[in-house]
PDB file of C-alpha atoms in Angstrom:
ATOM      1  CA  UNK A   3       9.318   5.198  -9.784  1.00  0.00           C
ATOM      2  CA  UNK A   4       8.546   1.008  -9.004  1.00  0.00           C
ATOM      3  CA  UNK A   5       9.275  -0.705 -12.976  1.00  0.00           C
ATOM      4  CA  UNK A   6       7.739  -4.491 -13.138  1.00  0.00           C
ATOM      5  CA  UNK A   7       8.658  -5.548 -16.312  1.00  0.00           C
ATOM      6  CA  UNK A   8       7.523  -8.935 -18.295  1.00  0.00           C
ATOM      7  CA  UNK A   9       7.501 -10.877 -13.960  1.00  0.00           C
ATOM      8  CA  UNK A  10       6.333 -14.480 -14.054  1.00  0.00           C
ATOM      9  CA  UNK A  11       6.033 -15.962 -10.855  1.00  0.00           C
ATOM     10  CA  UNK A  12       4.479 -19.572 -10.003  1.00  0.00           C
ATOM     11  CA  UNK A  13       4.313 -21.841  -6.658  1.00  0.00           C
ATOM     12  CA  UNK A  14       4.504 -25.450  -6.446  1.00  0.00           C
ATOM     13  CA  UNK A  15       4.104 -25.344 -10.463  1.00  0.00           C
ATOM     14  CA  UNK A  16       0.488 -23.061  -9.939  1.00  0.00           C
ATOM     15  CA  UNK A  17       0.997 -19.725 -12.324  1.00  0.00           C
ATOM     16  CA  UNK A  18       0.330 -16.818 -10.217  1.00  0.00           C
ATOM     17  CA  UNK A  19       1.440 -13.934 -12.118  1.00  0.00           C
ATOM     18  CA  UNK A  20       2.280 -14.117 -15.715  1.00  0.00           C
ATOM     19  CA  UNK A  21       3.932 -11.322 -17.720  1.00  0.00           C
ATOM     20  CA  UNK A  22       3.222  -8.630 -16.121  1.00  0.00           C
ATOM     21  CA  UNK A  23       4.580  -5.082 -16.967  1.00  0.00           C
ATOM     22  CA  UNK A  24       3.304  -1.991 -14.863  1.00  0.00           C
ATOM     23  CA  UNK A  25       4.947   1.394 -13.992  1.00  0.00           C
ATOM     24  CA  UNK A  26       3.769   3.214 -11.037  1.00  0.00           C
ATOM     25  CA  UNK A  27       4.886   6.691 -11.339  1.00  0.00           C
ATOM     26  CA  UNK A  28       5.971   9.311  -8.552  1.00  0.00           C
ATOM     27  CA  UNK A  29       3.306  10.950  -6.356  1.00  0.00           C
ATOM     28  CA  UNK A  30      -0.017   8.574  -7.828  1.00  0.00           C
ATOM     29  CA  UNK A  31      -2.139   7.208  -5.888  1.00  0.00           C
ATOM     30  CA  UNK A  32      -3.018   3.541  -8.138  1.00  0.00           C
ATOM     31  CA  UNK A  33      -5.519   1.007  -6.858  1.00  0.00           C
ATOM     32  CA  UNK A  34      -4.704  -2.893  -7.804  1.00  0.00           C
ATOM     33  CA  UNK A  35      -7.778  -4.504  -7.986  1.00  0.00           C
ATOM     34  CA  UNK A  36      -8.943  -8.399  -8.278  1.00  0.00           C
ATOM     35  CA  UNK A  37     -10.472 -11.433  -7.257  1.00  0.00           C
ATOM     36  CA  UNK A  38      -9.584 -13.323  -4.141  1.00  0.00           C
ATOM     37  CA  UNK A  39      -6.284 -15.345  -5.709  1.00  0.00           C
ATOM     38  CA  UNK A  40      -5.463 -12.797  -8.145  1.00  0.00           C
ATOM     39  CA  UNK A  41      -1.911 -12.156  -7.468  1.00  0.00           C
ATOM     40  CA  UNK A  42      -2.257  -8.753  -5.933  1.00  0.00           C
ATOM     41  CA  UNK A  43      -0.277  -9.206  -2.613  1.00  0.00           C
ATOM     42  CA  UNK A  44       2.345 -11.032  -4.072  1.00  0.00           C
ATOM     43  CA  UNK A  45       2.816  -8.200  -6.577  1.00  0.00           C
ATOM     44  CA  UNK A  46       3.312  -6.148  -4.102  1.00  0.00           C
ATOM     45  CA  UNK A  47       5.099  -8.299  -2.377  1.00  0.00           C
ATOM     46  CA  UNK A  48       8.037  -8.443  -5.360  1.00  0.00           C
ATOM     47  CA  UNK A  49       7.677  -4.301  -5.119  1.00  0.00           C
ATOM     48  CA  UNK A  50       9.172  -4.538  -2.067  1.00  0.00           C
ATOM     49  CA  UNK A  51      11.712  -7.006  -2.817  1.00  0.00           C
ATOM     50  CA  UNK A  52      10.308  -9.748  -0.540  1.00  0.00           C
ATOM     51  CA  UNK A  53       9.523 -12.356  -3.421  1.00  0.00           C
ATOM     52  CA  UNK A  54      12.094 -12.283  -6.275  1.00  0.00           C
ATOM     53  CA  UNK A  55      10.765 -13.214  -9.504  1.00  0.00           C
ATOM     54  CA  UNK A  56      10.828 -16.739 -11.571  1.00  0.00           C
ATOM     55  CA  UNK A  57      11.534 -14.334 -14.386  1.00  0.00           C
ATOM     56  CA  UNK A  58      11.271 -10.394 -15.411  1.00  0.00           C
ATOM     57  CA  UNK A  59      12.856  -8.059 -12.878  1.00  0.00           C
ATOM     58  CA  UNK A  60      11.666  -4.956 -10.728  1.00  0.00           C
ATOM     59  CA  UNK A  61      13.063  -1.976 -10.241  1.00  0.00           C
ATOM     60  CA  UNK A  62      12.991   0.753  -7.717  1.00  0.00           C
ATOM     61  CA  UNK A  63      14.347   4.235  -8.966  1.00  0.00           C
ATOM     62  CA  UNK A  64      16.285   2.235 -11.707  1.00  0.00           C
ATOM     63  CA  UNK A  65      18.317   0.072  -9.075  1.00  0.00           C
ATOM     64  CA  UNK A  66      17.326  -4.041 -10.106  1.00  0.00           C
ATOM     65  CA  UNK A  67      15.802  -5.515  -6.647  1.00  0.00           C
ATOM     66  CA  UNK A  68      17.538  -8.787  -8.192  1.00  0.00           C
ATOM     67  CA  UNK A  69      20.849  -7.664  -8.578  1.00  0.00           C
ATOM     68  CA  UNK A  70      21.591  -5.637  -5.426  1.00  0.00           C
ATOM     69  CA  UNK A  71      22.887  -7.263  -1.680  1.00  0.00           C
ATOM     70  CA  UNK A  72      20.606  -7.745   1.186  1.00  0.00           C
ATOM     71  CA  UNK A  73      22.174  -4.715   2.874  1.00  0.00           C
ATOM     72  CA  UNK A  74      21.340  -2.723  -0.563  1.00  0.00           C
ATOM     73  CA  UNK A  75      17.838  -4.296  -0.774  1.00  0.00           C
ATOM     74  CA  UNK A  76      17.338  -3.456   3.186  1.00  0.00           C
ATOM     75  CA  UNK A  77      17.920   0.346   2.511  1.00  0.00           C
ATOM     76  CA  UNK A  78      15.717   0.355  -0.414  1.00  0.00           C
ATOM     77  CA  UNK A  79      12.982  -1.440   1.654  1.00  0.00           C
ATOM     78  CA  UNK A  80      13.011   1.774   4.533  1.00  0.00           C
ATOM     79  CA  UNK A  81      11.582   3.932   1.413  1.00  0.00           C
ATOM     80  CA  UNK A  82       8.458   1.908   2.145  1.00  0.00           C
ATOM     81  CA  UNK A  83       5.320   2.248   4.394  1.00  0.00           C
ATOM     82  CA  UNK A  84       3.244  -0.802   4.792  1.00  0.00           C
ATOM     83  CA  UNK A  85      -0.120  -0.443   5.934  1.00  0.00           C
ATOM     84  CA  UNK A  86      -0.885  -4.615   6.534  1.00  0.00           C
ATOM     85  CA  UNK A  87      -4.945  -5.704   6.692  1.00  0.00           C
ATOM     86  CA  UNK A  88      -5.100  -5.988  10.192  1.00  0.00           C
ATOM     87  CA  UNK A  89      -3.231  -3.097  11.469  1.00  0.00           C
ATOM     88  CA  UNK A  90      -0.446  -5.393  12.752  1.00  0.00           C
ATOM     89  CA  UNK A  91      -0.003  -3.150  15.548  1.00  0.00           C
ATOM     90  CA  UNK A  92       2.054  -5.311  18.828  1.00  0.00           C
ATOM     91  CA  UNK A  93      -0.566  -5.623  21.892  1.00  0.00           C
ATOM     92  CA  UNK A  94       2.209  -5.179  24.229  1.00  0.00           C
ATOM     93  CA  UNK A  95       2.939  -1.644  23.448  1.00  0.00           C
ATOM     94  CA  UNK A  96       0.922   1.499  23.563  1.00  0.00           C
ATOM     95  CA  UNK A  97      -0.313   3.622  20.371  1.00  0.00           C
ATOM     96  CA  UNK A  98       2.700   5.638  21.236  1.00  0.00           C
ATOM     97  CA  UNK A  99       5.250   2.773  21.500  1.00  0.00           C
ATOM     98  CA  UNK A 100       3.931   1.056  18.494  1.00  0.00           C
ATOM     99  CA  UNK A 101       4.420   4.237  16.291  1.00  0.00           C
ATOM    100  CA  UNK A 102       7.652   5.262  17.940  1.00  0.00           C
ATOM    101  CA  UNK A 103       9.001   1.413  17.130  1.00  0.00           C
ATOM    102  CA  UNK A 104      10.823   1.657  13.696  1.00  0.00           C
ATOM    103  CA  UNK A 105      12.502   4.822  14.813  1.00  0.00           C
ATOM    104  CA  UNK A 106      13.845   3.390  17.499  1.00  0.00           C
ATOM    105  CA  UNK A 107      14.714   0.518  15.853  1.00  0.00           C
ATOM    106  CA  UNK A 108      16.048   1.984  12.252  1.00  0.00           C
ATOM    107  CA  UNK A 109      17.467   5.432  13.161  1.00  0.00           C
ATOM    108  CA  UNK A 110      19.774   7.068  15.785  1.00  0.00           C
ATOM    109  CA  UNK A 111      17.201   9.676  16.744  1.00  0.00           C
ATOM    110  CA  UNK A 112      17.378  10.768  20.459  1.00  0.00           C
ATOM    111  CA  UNK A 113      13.790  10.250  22.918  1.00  0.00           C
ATOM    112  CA  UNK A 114      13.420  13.927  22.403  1.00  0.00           C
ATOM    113  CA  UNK A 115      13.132  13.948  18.565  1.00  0.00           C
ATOM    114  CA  UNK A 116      11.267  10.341  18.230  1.00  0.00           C
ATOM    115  CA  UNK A 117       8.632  12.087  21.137  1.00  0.00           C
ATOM    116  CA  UNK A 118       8.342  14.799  18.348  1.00  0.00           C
ATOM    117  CA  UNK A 119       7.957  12.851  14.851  1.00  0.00           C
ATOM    118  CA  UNK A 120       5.444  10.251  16.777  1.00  0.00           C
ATOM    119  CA  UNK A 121       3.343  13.142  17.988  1.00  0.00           C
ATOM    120  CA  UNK A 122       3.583  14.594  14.252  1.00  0.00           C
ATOM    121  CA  UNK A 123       2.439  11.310  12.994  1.00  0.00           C
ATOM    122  CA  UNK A 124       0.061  10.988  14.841  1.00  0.00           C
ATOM    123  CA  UNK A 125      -1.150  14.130  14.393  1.00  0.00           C
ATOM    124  CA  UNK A 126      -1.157  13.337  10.378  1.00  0.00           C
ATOM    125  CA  UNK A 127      -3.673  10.548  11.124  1.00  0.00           C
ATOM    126  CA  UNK A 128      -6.063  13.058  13.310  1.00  0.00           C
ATOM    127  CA  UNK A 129      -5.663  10.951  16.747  1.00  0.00           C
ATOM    128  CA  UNK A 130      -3.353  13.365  18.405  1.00  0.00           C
ATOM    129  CA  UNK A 131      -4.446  12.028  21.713  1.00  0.00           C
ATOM    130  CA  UNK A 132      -4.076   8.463  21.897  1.00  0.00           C
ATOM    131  CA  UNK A 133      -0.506   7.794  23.012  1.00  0.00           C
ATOM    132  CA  UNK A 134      -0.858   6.572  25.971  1.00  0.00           C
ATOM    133  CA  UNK A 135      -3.988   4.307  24.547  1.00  0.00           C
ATOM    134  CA  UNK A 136      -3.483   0.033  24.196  1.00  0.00           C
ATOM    135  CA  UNK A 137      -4.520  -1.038  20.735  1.00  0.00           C
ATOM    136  CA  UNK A 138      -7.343  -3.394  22.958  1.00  0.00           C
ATOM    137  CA  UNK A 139      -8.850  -0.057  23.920  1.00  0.00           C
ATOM    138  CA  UNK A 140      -9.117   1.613  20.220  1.00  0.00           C
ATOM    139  CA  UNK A 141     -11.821   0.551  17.877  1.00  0.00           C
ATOM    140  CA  UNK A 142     -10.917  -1.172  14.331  1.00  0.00           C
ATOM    141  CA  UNK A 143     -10.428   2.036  12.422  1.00  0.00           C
ATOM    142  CA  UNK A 144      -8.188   4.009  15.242  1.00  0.00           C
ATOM    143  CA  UNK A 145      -6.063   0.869  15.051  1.00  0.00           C
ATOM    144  CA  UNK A 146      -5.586   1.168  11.298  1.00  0.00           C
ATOM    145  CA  UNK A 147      -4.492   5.021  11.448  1.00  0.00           C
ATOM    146  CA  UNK A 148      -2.243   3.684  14.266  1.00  0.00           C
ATOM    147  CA  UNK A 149      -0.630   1.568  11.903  1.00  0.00           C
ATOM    148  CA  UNK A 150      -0.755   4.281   9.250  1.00  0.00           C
ATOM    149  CA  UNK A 151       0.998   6.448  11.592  1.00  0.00           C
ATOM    150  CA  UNK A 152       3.743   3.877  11.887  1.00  0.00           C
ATOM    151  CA  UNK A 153       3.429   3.769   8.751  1.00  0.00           C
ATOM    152  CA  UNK A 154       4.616   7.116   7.713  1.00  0.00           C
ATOM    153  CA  UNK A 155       6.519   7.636  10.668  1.00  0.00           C
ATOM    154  CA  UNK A 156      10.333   6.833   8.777  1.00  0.00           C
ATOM    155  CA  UNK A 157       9.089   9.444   6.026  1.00  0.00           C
ATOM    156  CA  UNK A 158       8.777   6.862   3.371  1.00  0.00           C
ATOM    157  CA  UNK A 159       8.782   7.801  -0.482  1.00  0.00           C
ATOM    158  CA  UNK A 160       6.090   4.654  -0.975  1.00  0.00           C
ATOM    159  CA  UNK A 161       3.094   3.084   1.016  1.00  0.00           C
ATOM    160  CA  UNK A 162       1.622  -0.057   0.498  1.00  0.00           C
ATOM    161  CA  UNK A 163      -1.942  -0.348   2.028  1.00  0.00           C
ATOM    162  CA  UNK A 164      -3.319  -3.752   2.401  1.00  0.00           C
ATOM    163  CA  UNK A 165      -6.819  -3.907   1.994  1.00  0.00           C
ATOM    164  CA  UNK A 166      -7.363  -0.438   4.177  1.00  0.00           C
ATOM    165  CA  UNK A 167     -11.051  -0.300   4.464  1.00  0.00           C
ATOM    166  CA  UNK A 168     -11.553  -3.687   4.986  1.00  0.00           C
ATOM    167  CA  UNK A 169     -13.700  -4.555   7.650  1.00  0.00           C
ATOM    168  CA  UNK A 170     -15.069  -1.323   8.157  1.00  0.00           C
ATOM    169  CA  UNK A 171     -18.038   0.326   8.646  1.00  0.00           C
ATOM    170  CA  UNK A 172     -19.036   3.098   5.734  1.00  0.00           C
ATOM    171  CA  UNK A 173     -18.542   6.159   7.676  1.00  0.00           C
ATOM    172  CA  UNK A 174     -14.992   5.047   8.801  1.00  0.00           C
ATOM    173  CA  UNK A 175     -13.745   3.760   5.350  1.00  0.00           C
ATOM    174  CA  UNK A 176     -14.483   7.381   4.202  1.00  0.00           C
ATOM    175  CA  UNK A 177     -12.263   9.090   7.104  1.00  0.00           C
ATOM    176  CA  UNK A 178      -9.370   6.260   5.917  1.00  0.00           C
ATOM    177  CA  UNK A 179      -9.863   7.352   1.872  1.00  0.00           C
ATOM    178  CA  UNK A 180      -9.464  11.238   3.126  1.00  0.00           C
ATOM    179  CA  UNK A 181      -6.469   9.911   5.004  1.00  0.00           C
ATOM    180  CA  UNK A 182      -4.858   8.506   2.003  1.00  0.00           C
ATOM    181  CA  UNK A 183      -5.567  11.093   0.031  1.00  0.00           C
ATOM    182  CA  UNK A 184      -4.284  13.722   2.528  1.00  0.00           C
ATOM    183  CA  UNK A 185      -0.895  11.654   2.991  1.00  0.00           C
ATOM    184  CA  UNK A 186      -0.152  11.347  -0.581  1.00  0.00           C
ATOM    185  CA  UNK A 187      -0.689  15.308  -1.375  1.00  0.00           C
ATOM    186  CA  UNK A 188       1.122  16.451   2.073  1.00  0.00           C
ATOM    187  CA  UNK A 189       3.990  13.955   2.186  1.00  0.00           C
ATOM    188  CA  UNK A 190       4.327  13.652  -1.511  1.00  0.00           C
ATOM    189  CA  UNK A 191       3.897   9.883  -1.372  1.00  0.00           C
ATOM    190  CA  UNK A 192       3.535   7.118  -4.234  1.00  0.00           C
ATOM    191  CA  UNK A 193       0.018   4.903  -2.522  1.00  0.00           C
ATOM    192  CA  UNK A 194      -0.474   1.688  -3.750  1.00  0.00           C
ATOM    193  CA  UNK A 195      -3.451   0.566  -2.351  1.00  0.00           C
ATOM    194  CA  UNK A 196      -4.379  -3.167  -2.992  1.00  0.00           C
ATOM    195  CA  UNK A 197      -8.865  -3.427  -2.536  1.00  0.00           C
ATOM    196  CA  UNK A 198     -12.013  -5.002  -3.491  1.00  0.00           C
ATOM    197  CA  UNK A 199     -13.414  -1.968  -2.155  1.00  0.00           C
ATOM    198  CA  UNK A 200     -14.748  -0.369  -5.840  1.00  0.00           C
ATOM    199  CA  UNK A 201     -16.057   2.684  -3.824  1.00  0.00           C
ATOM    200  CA  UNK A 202     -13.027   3.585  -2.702  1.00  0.00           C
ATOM    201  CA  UNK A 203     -11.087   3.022  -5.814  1.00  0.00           C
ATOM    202  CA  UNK A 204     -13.347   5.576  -7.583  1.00  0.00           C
ATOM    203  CA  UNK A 205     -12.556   8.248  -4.342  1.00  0.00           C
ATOM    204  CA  UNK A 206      -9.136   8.007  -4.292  1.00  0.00           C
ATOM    205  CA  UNK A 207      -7.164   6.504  -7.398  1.00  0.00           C
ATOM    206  CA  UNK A 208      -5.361   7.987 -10.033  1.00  0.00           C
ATOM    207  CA  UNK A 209      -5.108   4.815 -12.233  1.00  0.00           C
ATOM    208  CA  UNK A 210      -6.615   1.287 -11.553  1.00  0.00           C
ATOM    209  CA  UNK A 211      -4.682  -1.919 -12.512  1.00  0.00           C
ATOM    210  CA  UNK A 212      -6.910  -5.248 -12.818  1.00  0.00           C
ATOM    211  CA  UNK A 213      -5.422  -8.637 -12.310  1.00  0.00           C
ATOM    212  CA  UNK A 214      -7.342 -10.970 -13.850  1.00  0.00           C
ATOM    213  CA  UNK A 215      -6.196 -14.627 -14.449  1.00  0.00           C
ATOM    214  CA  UNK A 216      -2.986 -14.147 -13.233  1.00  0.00           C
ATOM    215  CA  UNK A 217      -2.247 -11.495 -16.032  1.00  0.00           C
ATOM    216  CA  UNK A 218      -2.663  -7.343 -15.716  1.00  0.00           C
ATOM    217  CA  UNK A 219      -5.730  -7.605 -17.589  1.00  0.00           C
ATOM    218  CA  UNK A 220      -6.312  -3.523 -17.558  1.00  0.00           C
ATOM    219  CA  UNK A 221      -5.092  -0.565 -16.566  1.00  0.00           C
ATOM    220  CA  UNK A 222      -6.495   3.420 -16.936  1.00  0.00           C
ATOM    221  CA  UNK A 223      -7.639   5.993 -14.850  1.00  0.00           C
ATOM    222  CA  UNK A 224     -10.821   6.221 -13.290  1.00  0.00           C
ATOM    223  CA  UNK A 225     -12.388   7.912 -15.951  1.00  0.00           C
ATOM    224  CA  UNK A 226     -11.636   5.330 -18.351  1.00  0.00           C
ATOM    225  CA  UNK A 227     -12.576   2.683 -15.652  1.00  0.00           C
ATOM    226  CA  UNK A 228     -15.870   4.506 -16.014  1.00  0.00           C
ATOM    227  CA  UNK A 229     -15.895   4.594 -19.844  1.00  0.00           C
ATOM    228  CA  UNK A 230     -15.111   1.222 -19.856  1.00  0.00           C
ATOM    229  CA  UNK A 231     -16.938  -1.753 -21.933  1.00  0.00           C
ATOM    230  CA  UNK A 232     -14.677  -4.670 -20.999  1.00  0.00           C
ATOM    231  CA  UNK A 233     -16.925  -6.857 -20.351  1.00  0.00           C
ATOM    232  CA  UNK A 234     -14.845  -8.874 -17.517  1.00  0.00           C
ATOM    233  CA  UNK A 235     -13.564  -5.936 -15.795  1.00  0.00           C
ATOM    234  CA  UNK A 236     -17.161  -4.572 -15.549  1.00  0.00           C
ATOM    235  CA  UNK A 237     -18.999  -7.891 -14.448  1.00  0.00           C
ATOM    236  CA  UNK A 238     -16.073  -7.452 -11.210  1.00  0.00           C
ATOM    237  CA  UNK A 239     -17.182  -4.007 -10.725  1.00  0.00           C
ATOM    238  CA  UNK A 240     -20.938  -5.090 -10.405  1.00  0.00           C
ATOM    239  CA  UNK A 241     -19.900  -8.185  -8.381  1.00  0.00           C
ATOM    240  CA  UNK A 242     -18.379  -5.418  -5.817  1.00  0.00           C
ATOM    241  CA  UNK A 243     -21.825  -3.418  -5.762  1.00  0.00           C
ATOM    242  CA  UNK A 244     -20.819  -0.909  -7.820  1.00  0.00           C
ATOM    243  CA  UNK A 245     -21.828   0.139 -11.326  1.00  0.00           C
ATOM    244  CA  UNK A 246     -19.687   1.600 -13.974  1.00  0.00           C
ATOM    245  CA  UNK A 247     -20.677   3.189 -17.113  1.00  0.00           C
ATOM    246  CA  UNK A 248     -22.715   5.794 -18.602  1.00  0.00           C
TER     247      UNK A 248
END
């Protein structure tokens, strides 16, 4: 389980996050929603122990992020996935290459049984065939479940995805949502997916967390996102074409 508890955290003297306390629990799938601003990446960002706090702390299956060395911190970090916004996949390597790169570079796994988990990965993200395939060559969403194969490919207990359906088309957002889903129920993985994509926070979340003002502003499941008469939460819901409610 990821603790945040009572994290302020400003730049140049601007308030970013204030006070925030959230507990995202084993196996859940939680969307963090917000404006553009809202502090959503750089809450993730002290999740994963690359921002330390101005004050609070954060804590990853009880160990303090603060209070541990960079070698500690470094081991803790290889529990996470991070699917980034644009993929992030290098253009010098091949689908194969890119998703075979943190083995290589974290374990001591011979060419025999890093051919084997890439081909499993990739498998897990339905493009069984693309090895051999430049990112140039694949269209926006084969790149992103690319990177989602990377991803996964160190078996990590946590994966943060970074605005996953962003910049595509309908069709293609829904075969990423099944993909998340799928992950989280076959490899037993905590998703935290940061969005402004409302219809694919109502597919795929468990619970919903709402920055709003630099402050966790709500938090429930989708049902109660649904239920919901906050009137601030719902006018961002409606600003992201979607309608909550009865």
């Amino acid at each position: 389980m990821i603790s945040i508890r009572n994290l302020h955290k400003s730049f140049s003297g601007n308030l970013v996050l204030e006070d925030i306390s959230l507990d995202l629990y084993d196996g859940e799938t939680i969307a963090i929603i917000g404006r553009s601003g809202a502090g959503k990446s750089v809450l993730m960002k002290h999740a994963i122990g690359l921002i330390r706090p101005d004050r609070g702390r954060v804590t990853v299956d009880g160990i303090d992020l603060s209070n541990i060395s960079y070698r500690q911190l470094r081991q803790i970090r290889r529990q996470f996935g991070v699917l980034f916004q644009g993929g992030a996949l290098f253009d010098s390597m091949d689908a194969f290459e890119n998703v075979a790169f943190p083995l290589r570079t974290l374990t001591r796994k011979t060419e025999t049984e890093i051919h084997h988990e890439v081909q499993e990965c990739l498998n897990l993200v339905q493009l069984p065939e693309v090895g051999a395939t430049c990112p140039s060559e694949l269209s926006g969403g084969m790149r992103k479940r690319v990177a989602l194969a990377r991803a996964i490919a160190l078996r990590p207990r946590y994966i943060i995805y970074d605005e996953p359906t962003s910049g595509l088309d309908p069709e293609t957002s829904n075969t990423i949502d099944e993909l998340i889903k799928g992950l989280a129920d076959q490899l037993d993985i905590t998703s935290i997916v940061v969005t402004h994509d409302m219809h694919s926070v109502l597919r795929i979340a468990d619970r919903v967390a709402y920055l709003h003002q630099a402050r966790l502003h709500w938090l429930g499941t989708v049902d109660e996102l649904h239920a919901s008469s906050d009137s601030t939460l719902r006018s961002f819901v409606k600003a992201n074409e979607y309608s909550i409610g009865r």
